Short mmCIF file of C-alpha atoms in Angstrom, two decimals:
data_model
loop_
_atom_site.label_atom_id
_atom_site.label_comp_id
_atom_site.label_asym_id
_atom_site.label_seq_id
_atom_site.Cartn_x
_atom_site.Cartn_y
_atom_site.Cartn_z
CA MET A 646 109.94 41.75 93.90
CA THR A 647 112.23 40.54 96.73
CA CYS A 648 115.38 41.57 94.82
CA ARG A 649 113.94 45.00 94.17
CA TRP A 650 113.29 45.75 97.85
CA CYS A 651 116.66 44.28 98.88
CA LEU A 652 118.31 46.77 96.52
CA VAL A 653 116.33 49.68 97.99
CA ILE A 654 117.16 48.70 101.58
CA LEU A 655 120.86 48.24 100.75
CA LEU A 656 121.07 51.71 99.24
CA PHE A 657 119.36 53.48 102.12
CA VAL A 658 121.41 51.85 104.89
CA ALA A 659 124.74 52.26 103.08
CA GLN A 660 127.28 54.41 104.89
CA PRO A 661 129.55 56.99 103.22
CA VAL A 662 132.77 55.37 102.03
CA GLN A 663 135.79 56.25 99.93
CA ALA A 664 136.51 54.82 96.46
CA PHE A 665 136.56 51.14 97.24
CA TYR A 666 139.88 50.38 95.55
CA HIS A 667 142.84 52.54 94.63
CA THR A 668 146.47 51.69 94.02
CA SER A 669 149.50 53.39 92.50
CA TRP A 670 152.92 52.16 91.48
CA GLN A 671 155.68 54.09 89.74
CA GLU A 672 153.89 56.21 87.06
CA THR A 673 150.66 54.22 86.95
CA ASP A 674 147.42 54.73 88.87
CA PHE A 675 144.40 52.38 89.11
CA GLU A 676 141.04 53.18 90.74
CA LEU A 677 137.66 51.48 91.08
CA ARG A 678 134.59 53.53 91.96
CA GLY A 679 130.89 52.81 91.96
CA PHE A 680 127.47 54.36 91.59
CA ALA A 681 124.04 52.99 92.44
CA ASP A 682 120.56 54.39 92.40
CA ALA A 683 117.00 53.24 93.06
CA ALA A 684 113.86 54.96 91.79
CA LEU A 685 110.18 54.47 92.56
CA GLY A 686 107.35 56.42 90.99
CA MET A 687 103.77 56.58 89.79
CA SER A 688 102.24 57.74 86.53
CA ARG A 689 98.76 58.90 85.57
CA ASN A 690 98.22 57.95 81.96
CA PRO A 691 95.85 59.53 79.43
CA VAL A 692 92.50 57.75 79.17
CA ASP A 693 90.52 56.45 76.18
CA ASN A 694 93.47 55.55 74.00
CA GLY A 695 95.33 52.47 72.86
CA PHE A 696 98.80 53.45 74.07
CA TYR A 697 98.35 52.62 77.77
CA GLN A 698 96.75 49.59 79.35
CA ASP A 699 96.09 51.16 82.77
CA ARG A 700 95.01 54.60 83.97
CA HIS A 701 97.48 54.52 86.90
CA GLU A 702 100.81 52.71 86.97
CA THR A 703 103.69 52.19 89.40
CA PHE A 704 107.20 52.03 87.98
CA TRP A 705 110.62 51.33 89.50
CA SER A 706 114.24 50.98 88.44
CA GLY A 707 117.69 50.36 89.84
CA ASP A 708 121.14 51.03 88.35
CA GLY A 709 124.56 49.86 89.42
CA ARG A 710 127.75 51.15 87.78
CA LEU A 711 131.34 50.02 88.10
CA LEU A 712 133.72 52.85 87.12
CA VAL A 713 137.29 51.98 86.21
CA ASP A 714 140.14 54.50 85.70
CA PHE A 715 143.68 53.56 84.72
CA HIS A 716 146.50 56.07 84.18
CA GLY A 717 149.57 54.57 82.53
CA GLY A 718 152.16 57.28 82.79
CA GLU A 719 151.81 60.71 81.18
CA HIS A 720 150.21 59.66 77.90
CA LEU A 721 147.84 56.72 78.48
CA PHE A 722 144.42 56.78 80.17
CA ILE A 723 141.77 54.02 80.05
CA ASN A 724 138.24 54.58 81.33
CA ALA A 725 135.37 52.07 81.62
CA ASN A 726 131.78 52.32 82.87
CA ILE A 727 129.93 49.00 83.25
CA LEU A 728 126.18 49.31 83.82
CA GLU A 729 123.70 46.85 85.35
CA ARG A 730 120.05 47.95 85.10
CA VAL A 731 116.82 46.45 86.40
CA SER A 732 113.45 48.10 85.83
CA SER A 733 109.75 47.58 85.53
CA THR A 734 108.39 47.24 82.00
CA PRO A 735 106.20 50.13 80.80
CA SER A 736 102.65 49.19 79.88
CA THR A 737 102.62 51.28 76.71
CA ALA A 738 101.80 49.46 73.50
CA LEU A 739 104.89 50.98 71.87
CA ALA A 740 107.21 49.65 74.57
CA ARG A 741 105.73 46.17 74.31
CA THR A 742 106.06 45.94 70.53
CA THR A 743 109.55 47.51 70.24
CA PRO A 744 111.01 47.06 73.75
CA ARG A 745 114.65 47.78 73.01
CA LEU A 746 114.76 50.08 69.99
CA LEU A 747 114.87 53.18 72.19
CA GLU A 748 118.36 52.25 73.45
CA VAL A 749 121.48 54.02 72.23
CA GLU A 750 122.62 53.07 68.72
CA ARG A 751 125.73 50.99 69.36
CA SER A 752 126.90 47.42 68.86
CA SER A 753 125.01 44.71 70.71
CA LEU A 754 128.33 42.91 71.27
CA LEU A 755 128.75 44.58 74.69
CA SER A 756 125.10 44.32 75.80
CA TRP A 757 123.43 41.38 77.55
CA LEU A 758 119.70 41.02 78.13
CA GLN A 759 119.41 38.90 81.27
CA HIS A 760 115.69 38.95 81.96
CA ASP A 761 112.72 40.28 79.97
CA THR A 762 109.11 39.64 80.98
CA VAL A 763 105.80 41.46 80.90
CA ASN A 764 106.54 43.07 84.28
CA SER A 765 110.31 43.58 84.49
CA ARG A 766 113.57 43.69 82.60
CA ALA A 767 117.25 43.30 83.56
CA SER A 768 120.26 43.98 81.38
CA ALA A 769 123.99 44.62 81.55
CA SER A 770 126.11 46.68 79.18
CA VAL A 771 129.47 48.32 78.80
CA ASP A 772 128.32 51.94 78.74
CA VAL A 773 131.83 53.37 78.23
CA LEU A 774 135.12 51.72 77.28
CA LYS A 775 137.66 54.18 75.87
CA LEU A 776 141.40 54.58 75.55
CA HIS A 777 143.05 58.03 75.60
CA TRP A 778 146.52 58.55 74.19
CA GLY A 779 148.13 61.94 73.89
CA ASP A 780 149.82 64.93 75.42
CA GLU A 781 149.01 68.62 76.00
CA ASP A 782 148.78 69.40 72.27
CA LYS A 783 146.95 66.39 70.84
CA GLU A 784 144.92 63.42 71.95
CA MET A 785 143.38 60.32 70.39
CA ILE A 786 140.34 58.70 72.04
CA ILE A 787 139.14 55.36 70.68
CA GLY A 788 136.35 53.06 71.81
CA ARG A 789 132.87 53.45 73.31
CA GLN A 790 132.67 57.03 74.54
CA PRO A 791 130.19 59.83 75.23
CA ILE A 792 130.34 62.43 72.45
CA SER A 793 128.69 65.84 72.72
CA MET A 794 129.02 68.99 70.65
CA ALA A 795 126.20 70.82 72.39
CA THR A 796 126.41 74.43 73.53
CA THR A 797 122.72 74.88 74.42
CA PHE A 798 121.12 72.96 77.28
CA TYR A 799 117.47 72.00 76.70
CA PHE A 800 117.46 71.58 72.92
CA SER A 801 120.82 70.65 71.42
CA PRO A 802 120.54 70.07 67.64
CA ASN A 803 124.33 69.68 67.29
CA ASP A 804 124.41 66.86 69.87
CA PHE A 805 123.88 64.03 67.39
CA PHE A 806 124.75 61.00 69.50
CA ALA A 807 122.52 59.97 72.44
CA PRO A 808 121.42 63.51 73.43
CA PHE A 809 119.64 64.15 76.72
CA GLY A 810 115.96 65.05 76.65
CA ALA A 811 115.16 68.66 77.46
CA GLN A 812 113.41 67.62 80.70
CA THR A 813 116.31 65.42 81.92
CA PHE A 814 117.69 66.76 85.21
CA PHE A 815 120.30 64.09 86.05
CA ARG A 816 123.06 64.23 83.42
CA VAL A 817 126.12 62.81 85.14
CA TYR A 818 126.44 59.75 82.88
CA LYS A 819 126.04 60.27 79.13
CA PRO A 820 125.81 56.97 77.21
CA GLY A 821 128.76 56.09 75.02
CA VAL A 822 128.74 55.39 71.28
CA ASP A 823 131.32 53.43 69.30
CA GLY A 824 133.79 55.81 67.71
CA LEU A 825 137.11 57.56 67.43
CA ARG A 826 137.96 61.16 68.26
CA PHE A 827 141.12 63.12 67.55
CA GLU A 828 141.70 66.46 69.29
CA LYS A 829 144.41 68.91 68.22
CA ARG A 830 144.97 72.04 70.30
CA ILE A 831 145.89 74.87 67.96
CA SER A 832 146.29 77.43 70.74
CA SER A 833 145.22 77.78 74.36
CA LEU A 834 141.62 78.52 73.26
CA SER A 835 141.45 76.99 69.75
CA GLN A 836 140.97 73.34 68.90
CA LEU A 837 140.40 71.05 65.91
CA SER A 838 138.35 67.88 66.42
CA ILE A 839 137.89 64.95 64.03
CA ILE A 840 135.10 62.59 65.12
CA GLY A 841 134.04 59.27 63.62
CA VAL A 842 131.10 57.25 64.98
CA LEU A 843 129.95 53.81 63.81
CA GLY A 844 126.30 53.30 62.91
CA TYR A 845 124.29 50.09 63.19
CA ALA A 846 121.23 48.60 61.53
CA VAL A 847 118.16 47.66 63.56
CA ASP A 848 118.01 44.09 64.86
CA SER A 849 115.01 43.55 67.12
CA ASP A 850 116.26 40.08 68.09
CA SER A 851 119.54 41.34 69.59
CA ASP A 852 119.99 42.22 73.24
CA ASN A 853 119.93 45.99 72.68
CA GLY A 854 117.97 46.29 69.42
CA TRP A 855 120.99 46.87 67.13
CA GLN A 856 123.27 44.58 65.13
CA GLN A 857 126.73 43.57 66.32
CA SER A 858 128.58 44.62 63.16
CA PRO A 859 128.55 48.24 61.94
CA ASP A 860 126.49 49.52 59.03
CA PHE A 861 128.87 51.95 57.35
CA ASP A 862 126.02 53.68 55.50
CA ARG A 863 124.79 54.86 58.93
CA SER A 864 128.23 55.84 60.22
CA SER A 865 129.26 59.47 60.84
CA LEU A 866 132.37 61.56 60.25
CA LEU A 867 132.61 65.15 61.47
CA GLY A 868 135.21 67.89 61.68
CA ARG A 869 134.88 70.72 64.17
CA LEU A 870 137.03 73.85 64.51
CA THR A 871 136.68 75.97 67.65
CA ILE A 872 138.19 79.47 67.90
CA PRO A 873 137.66 82.54 70.11
CA VAL A 874 136.45 85.80 68.52
CA GLY A 875 136.05 88.70 70.94
CA GLU A 876 134.07 87.56 73.96
CA MET A 877 132.59 84.58 72.10
CA GLU A 878 133.75 81.05 71.36
CA TRP A 879 132.80 80.04 67.80
CA SER A 880 132.75 76.57 66.25
CA LEU A 881 132.42 75.46 62.63
CA LEU A 882 131.05 71.98 61.91
CA LEU A 883 131.29 69.96 58.67
CA GLY A 884 130.73 66.30 57.79
CA THR A 885 128.15 63.54 57.58
CA VAL A 886 125.88 62.17 60.30
CA LYS A 887 124.27 58.85 59.42
CA GLU A 888 122.42 59.67 56.19
CA HIS A 889 122.77 63.46 56.22
CA SER A 890 125.48 65.84 55.02
CA ILE A 891 125.98 68.43 57.76
CA VAL A 892 127.19 72.03 57.81
CA GLY A 893 126.76 74.07 60.97
CA PHE A 894 128.18 76.34 63.61
CA SER A 895 127.77 77.26 67.25
CA PHE A 896 128.79 80.07 69.57
CA GLN A 897 128.69 80.80 73.28
CA GLY A 898 129.81 83.60 75.57
CA GLU A 899 128.64 86.58 77.60
CA ILE A 900 127.40 90.03 76.67
CA LEU A 901 128.52 92.82 79.05
CA SER A 902 129.55 90.12 81.57
CA TRP A 903 125.87 89.76 82.46
CA LEU A 904 123.87 87.91 79.82
CA GLY A 905 124.96 84.45 78.69
CA VAL A 906 124.26 83.69 75.04
CA ARG A 907 124.44 80.22 73.48
CA SER A 908 123.43 79.05 70.03
CA GLU A 909 123.93 76.15 67.68
CA PHE A 910 122.79 75.56 64.12
CA HIS A 911 123.15 73.02 61.34
CA TYR A 912 121.60 72.22 58.01
CA GLY A 913 121.27 68.53 57.23
CA ALA A 914 120.93 67.52 53.57
CA ALA A 915 119.39 64.06 53.27
CA GLU A 916 121.36 61.54 51.25
CA ALA A 917 118.66 58.81 51.27
CA GLY A 918 115.10 58.91 49.96
CA MET A 919 113.36 58.13 53.28
CA GLU A 920 115.19 60.88 55.15
CA LYS A 921 114.34 64.59 55.22
CA SER A 922 116.55 67.66 54.78
CA GLY A 923 116.10 70.59 57.13
CA LEU A 924 117.48 73.43 59.22
CA GLU A 925 118.01 72.89 62.94
CA PHE A 926 118.55 76.02 65.03
CA CYS A 927 118.52 76.84 68.74
CA ILE A 928 119.39 80.03 70.59
CA GLY A 929 119.51 80.36 74.36
CA LEU A 930 119.84 83.19 76.90
CA GLU A 931 120.75 82.77 80.54
CA HIS A 932 121.67 84.74 83.65
CA ARG A 933 122.79 83.67 87.11
CA PHE A 934 121.99 86.12 89.91
CA SER A 935 124.15 86.57 92.98
CA ASN A 936 121.54 84.79 95.12
CA SER A 937 122.09 81.60 93.02
CA LEU A 938 118.88 82.00 90.97
CA HIS A 939 119.68 80.83 87.42
CA LEU A 940 117.24 81.63 84.58
CA THR A 941 117.44 80.01 81.14
CA PHE A 942 115.43 80.55 77.95
CA GLU A 943 115.79 78.66 74.65
CA GLN A 944 114.01 78.86 71.30
CA TYR A 945 114.34 75.87 68.97
CA HIS A 946 113.42 75.46 65.31
CA HIS A 947 113.23 71.81 64.27
CA GLY A 948 113.37 71.92 60.49
CA ARG A 949 113.01 68.15 60.10
CA GLY A 950 109.94 68.08 62.33
CA TYR A 951 106.34 67.63 61.22
CA GLU A 952 104.09 70.46 60.05
CA ASN A 953 101.04 69.03 61.82
CA ILE A 954 99.87 66.07 63.87
CA GLU A 955 98.15 64.50 60.85
CA SER A 956 101.56 64.00 59.20
CA VAL A 957 102.81 62.33 62.38
CA ASN A 958 99.94 59.84 62.37
CA ARG A 959 100.39 59.13 58.66
CA ASP A 960 104.07 58.22 59.11
CA ALA A 961 103.25 56.22 62.24
CA GLU A 962 100.80 54.10 60.24
CA LEU A 963 103.39 53.58 57.48
CA GLY A 964 106.11 52.68 59.98
CA THR A 965 108.31 55.61 58.85
CA LEU A 966 107.92 57.88 61.89
CA ARG A 967 111.11 59.89 62.43
CA SER A 968 112.75 59.79 65.85
CA GLY A 969 113.19 62.84 68.08
CA TYR A 970 110.91 65.81 68.62
CA LEU A 971 107.78 65.83 66.46
CA GLY A 972 106.94 69.52 66.01
CA LYS A 973 108.56 72.40 64.16
CA ASP A 974 109.06 75.04 66.86
CA TYR A 975 109.65 74.78 70.59
CA THR A 976 110.32 77.04 73.55
CA GLY A 977 112.09 75.93 76.71
CA ALA A 978 112.24 78.05 79.86
CA GLY A 979 113.74 77.04 83.17
CA LEU A 980 115.08 78.15 86.49
CA SER A 981 117.19 76.67 89.23
CA TYR A 982 117.72 77.92 92.77
CA GLU A 983 119.89 76.82 95.68
CA PHE A 984 117.70 77.13 98.77
CA SER A 985 120.63 76.10 100.98
CA PRO A 986 123.88 74.15 100.57
CA LEU A 987 121.79 70.96 100.96
CA TRP A 988 118.65 71.84 98.95
CA ASN A 989 118.41 72.68 95.24
CA GLY A 990 115.36 73.06 93.02
CA GLN A 991 114.88 73.15 89.23
CA LEU A 992 111.90 73.83 86.98
CA VAL A 993 111.56 73.55 83.20
CA VAL A 994 108.60 74.35 80.94
CA LEU A 995 108.51 73.09 77.34
CA GLN A 996 106.08 74.40 74.72
CA ASN A 997 105.41 72.73 71.36
CA TRP A 998 104.02 75.52 69.15
CA THR A 999 103.02 73.16 66.35
CA ASP A 1000 100.30 71.37 68.33
CA GLU A 1001 100.04 73.72 71.39
CA SER A 1002 101.03 71.04 73.89
CA ARG A 1003 103.14 71.70 77.00
CA LEU A 1004 105.23 69.84 79.56
CA PHE A 1005 106.05 71.10 83.08
CA SER A 1006 108.82 69.32 85.00
CA CYS A 1007 110.36 70.13 88.37
CA ASN A 1008 113.03 68.52 90.50
CA LEU A 1009 113.90 68.95 94.17
CA LEU A 1010 117.33 67.63 95.20
CA ARG A 1011 118.42 67.00 98.80
CA SER A 1012 122.09 66.26 99.52
CA LEU A 1013 122.19 63.65 102.28
CA THR A 1014 125.96 63.14 102.59
CA ASP A 1015 129.02 63.86 100.45
CA GLU A 1016 128.28 60.55 98.68
CA SER A 1017 124.47 60.39 98.51
CA GLU A 1018 121.43 62.42 97.48
CA LEU A 1019 117.66 62.13 97.24
CA SER A 1020 115.67 63.48 94.29
CA LEU A 1021 111.94 64.16 93.91
CA SER A 1022 110.69 64.85 90.39
CA LEU A 1023 107.23 65.82 89.12
CA SER A 1024 106.04 66.08 85.53
CA VAL A 1025 102.67 67.42 84.32
CA THR A 1026 101.54 67.63 80.71
CA GLN A 1027 98.94 69.67 78.82
CA GLY A 1028 97.62 69.02 75.33
CA ASP A 1029 95.05 67.10 73.35
CA ARG A 1030 95.01 63.46 74.44
CA PRO A 1031 95.27 60.58 71.95
CA GLU A 1032 92.15 58.90 70.67
CA GLY A 1033 92.66 55.18 70.26
CA PHE A 1034 96.01 54.80 68.47
CA THR A 1035 95.76 58.29 66.93
CA LEU A 1036 97.96 61.04 68.36
CA SER A 1037 96.39 64.45 68.93
CA SER A 1038 99.48 66.22 70.31
CA GLU A 1039 103.05 65.38 71.33
CA PHE A 1040 103.18 66.21 75.05
CA GLY A 1041 99.47 65.36 75.43
CA THR A 1042 100.47 61.72 74.84
CA TYR A 1043 102.86 61.76 77.82
CA PRO A 1044 101.67 60.64 81.29
CA ASP A 1045 101.84 62.79 84.42
CA THR A 1046 104.49 61.34 86.74
CA ALA A 1047 105.96 61.63 90.22
CA ALA A 1048 109.09 59.78 91.34
CA PHE A 1049 111.65 59.50 94.13
CA GLU A 1050 115.25 58.58 93.30
CA TYR A 1051 118.09 57.79 95.71
CA ARG A 1052 121.69 58.02 94.41
CA PHE A 1053 124.82 56.76 96.09
CA TYR A 1054 128.42 57.27 94.95
CA PHE A 1055 131.23 55.10 96.32
#
């Protein structure tokens, strides 16, 4: 408790500073930067079910990041992001029985669980550690790195590795996965990408829930070709992701310089008996008005989702529940608006059409200085509440929450 409040006080009294270390010599450049945040919130949990121990709950967390950048001449760049995280432990039955399996699938070799009790948890990890080597025409990136092939924003079926949730507002730091990426620029607007990502088997006794050594049956290899056609950028995607063979495409651009259009699609053919084949498709429309109002709409078909909530409960009882969204069809609608240079607001509404549940999330962001900001987020859910350990809807299982978060960059 004392450490938690010391962290909060330190963050709020900190003064704006420059990157705390920077040096250059000849053709090399070395820089150390940092990021810290502290969050405090409350949740109102559904009643009369076995997933939550308490009706009301207070939660807190704190992150500290050390960011390292090294440029070694024209061709070499090394980037590292080391994360220290402390947080309260959720009271959900799921979190208590599988406390670390929700972490990113990557080797436990660079993760260290320092403290884990009924009330709190502390851990350290190397979130990113990657080496870039290349020039203007080609580049090789090897190591732990964030990988995204998303074109849509809320639902991103082609973002296979540690995707953000649709209701996530803060997306500065995407977790890294262990892999290799080769980029070849064919022309100024065309590019070929070859991406390999290591997979890992579950190990509930390890510090992050995954084994140290890779499981090559769960590894991924993808090729992506991106070319411009007219006013659109098109991408073709082929390969394997874990235990699925993948073929897909995406496109993004503007129609009449007014309406933004984004879409991504893939079909995943299951290679293992416990997996499921299916079509994943999302299309999004957006427009930004001159007064800074930005409207976004997305429709998502989740082919590998469940037809009904009864199927979800059956797989949950068997221990074969698939990760990710549960339903078949979703709608996401959102807006953002800049009230002033210091105030920004965002709202997103998610609808699960399979079980008629909904989630409303909003975020108000206040810029305090060039290096710090304060965020207030609210989340309200609608849908049938669980009965005992039986789910009645997806978003109806979520709690209503309110939280403050202070972020400081240095």
